[in-house]
């Protein structure tokens, strides 16, 4: 195991398998439009095969992206009853299978936009349900010392997916003739690789210990915990007892779950927190940069298209490296709450400063050679912004939201949070081109203001969860009981 203890190795393996959903999410997000290769939907081969022209291009691109996000949003509300009934493992297999059906239909040259749109919705159902199950499965299986790190794998794999999509699009755009359908079929068909790795990889993993306990399958739960910890010591037995006690306490509290329980005071606070955290993740402006990087950099350096595309490619590499540094070295050393608050402050200052520089300094025109000092400064600020994002609001919402719910409402609670992620992903991806066109430098100012608002709300409202077991986090029955959580954090 190269010096890695078996239990840690198995935790990393589990996180890597399930977070292929994050790679898939990133790959699909970066593949279609506005990366530095142009994107599949801008390939003339795709336009010719699906018979649309400049007059319908914007609508086609909007529907292609938006319908998958719609399918993913709907899947968030279908996933939690399915995963409650089938378990985390089987639900992720099913999600992979559904996504593969959509990907296969997209890859076939049907010449029908209707069939293509249908396939996008189907793929969205598979991808959306996976994004709900992955964080809860991760949180339920990880030891508290690794929960933040392995939970952050999702965002790291997401950045790898975007980066891979950029270069695959670049390769087929430059290496395959524009009249060949394989130019667009190859990048679309390659989605089947991470989707297949997710589905087949689940065969190597046990079911969630906490889900099995919730269903009364205690022997299987004990075997699952032994496998992931690679240990049968008294410490593991004590952890099993704690899990059973926590699950049984939740079951006794209110037998026969009903959806209206989510409106009870303590539960509603948790659901609202999950919804707000993922809304904030999208409102930082980072998702908009992922979709529309070239347009943003054009605002900063002028109309030099090649330079804007180069800066976008570097932007993708910065995301991968910065998120990797955070996951490997800092994810379990830093306070969740402090990082989220501080990250939002720094991102806000970067965006507002960028807005001020762009407003005060006219962008160079296409005839200008090189980049001005102000252009270099703003690009550096945006790179700093994405580094900070991948140290804070990029990776941390995934483990944080999965940590704050008791077993009884974890499925619907996480589903509500992830649904907000897909909802505002859709809203901001549709709105951003209009913001860039109509607001110009004001777009950076708006994101900066959002970031500072997020910082203030996070400082007032968010609680610390680092270093606590899931049972300890929910012990007070109120995510708003700051005193109780902080006492236990200090004790830990």
CSV table of C-alpha atoms in Angstrom, one decimal, residues 47 105 127 205 335 344:
chain,number,residue,atom,x,y,z
A,47,UNK,CA,-24.2,21.9,-36.4
A,105,UNK,CA,-28.3,8.2,-27.3
A,127,UNK,CA,-25.9,12.7,-12.9
A,205,UNK,CA,-17.5,-1.3,-2.1
A,335,UNK,CA,-11.6,24.9,10.3
A,344,UNK,CA,-15.7,34.5,0.7
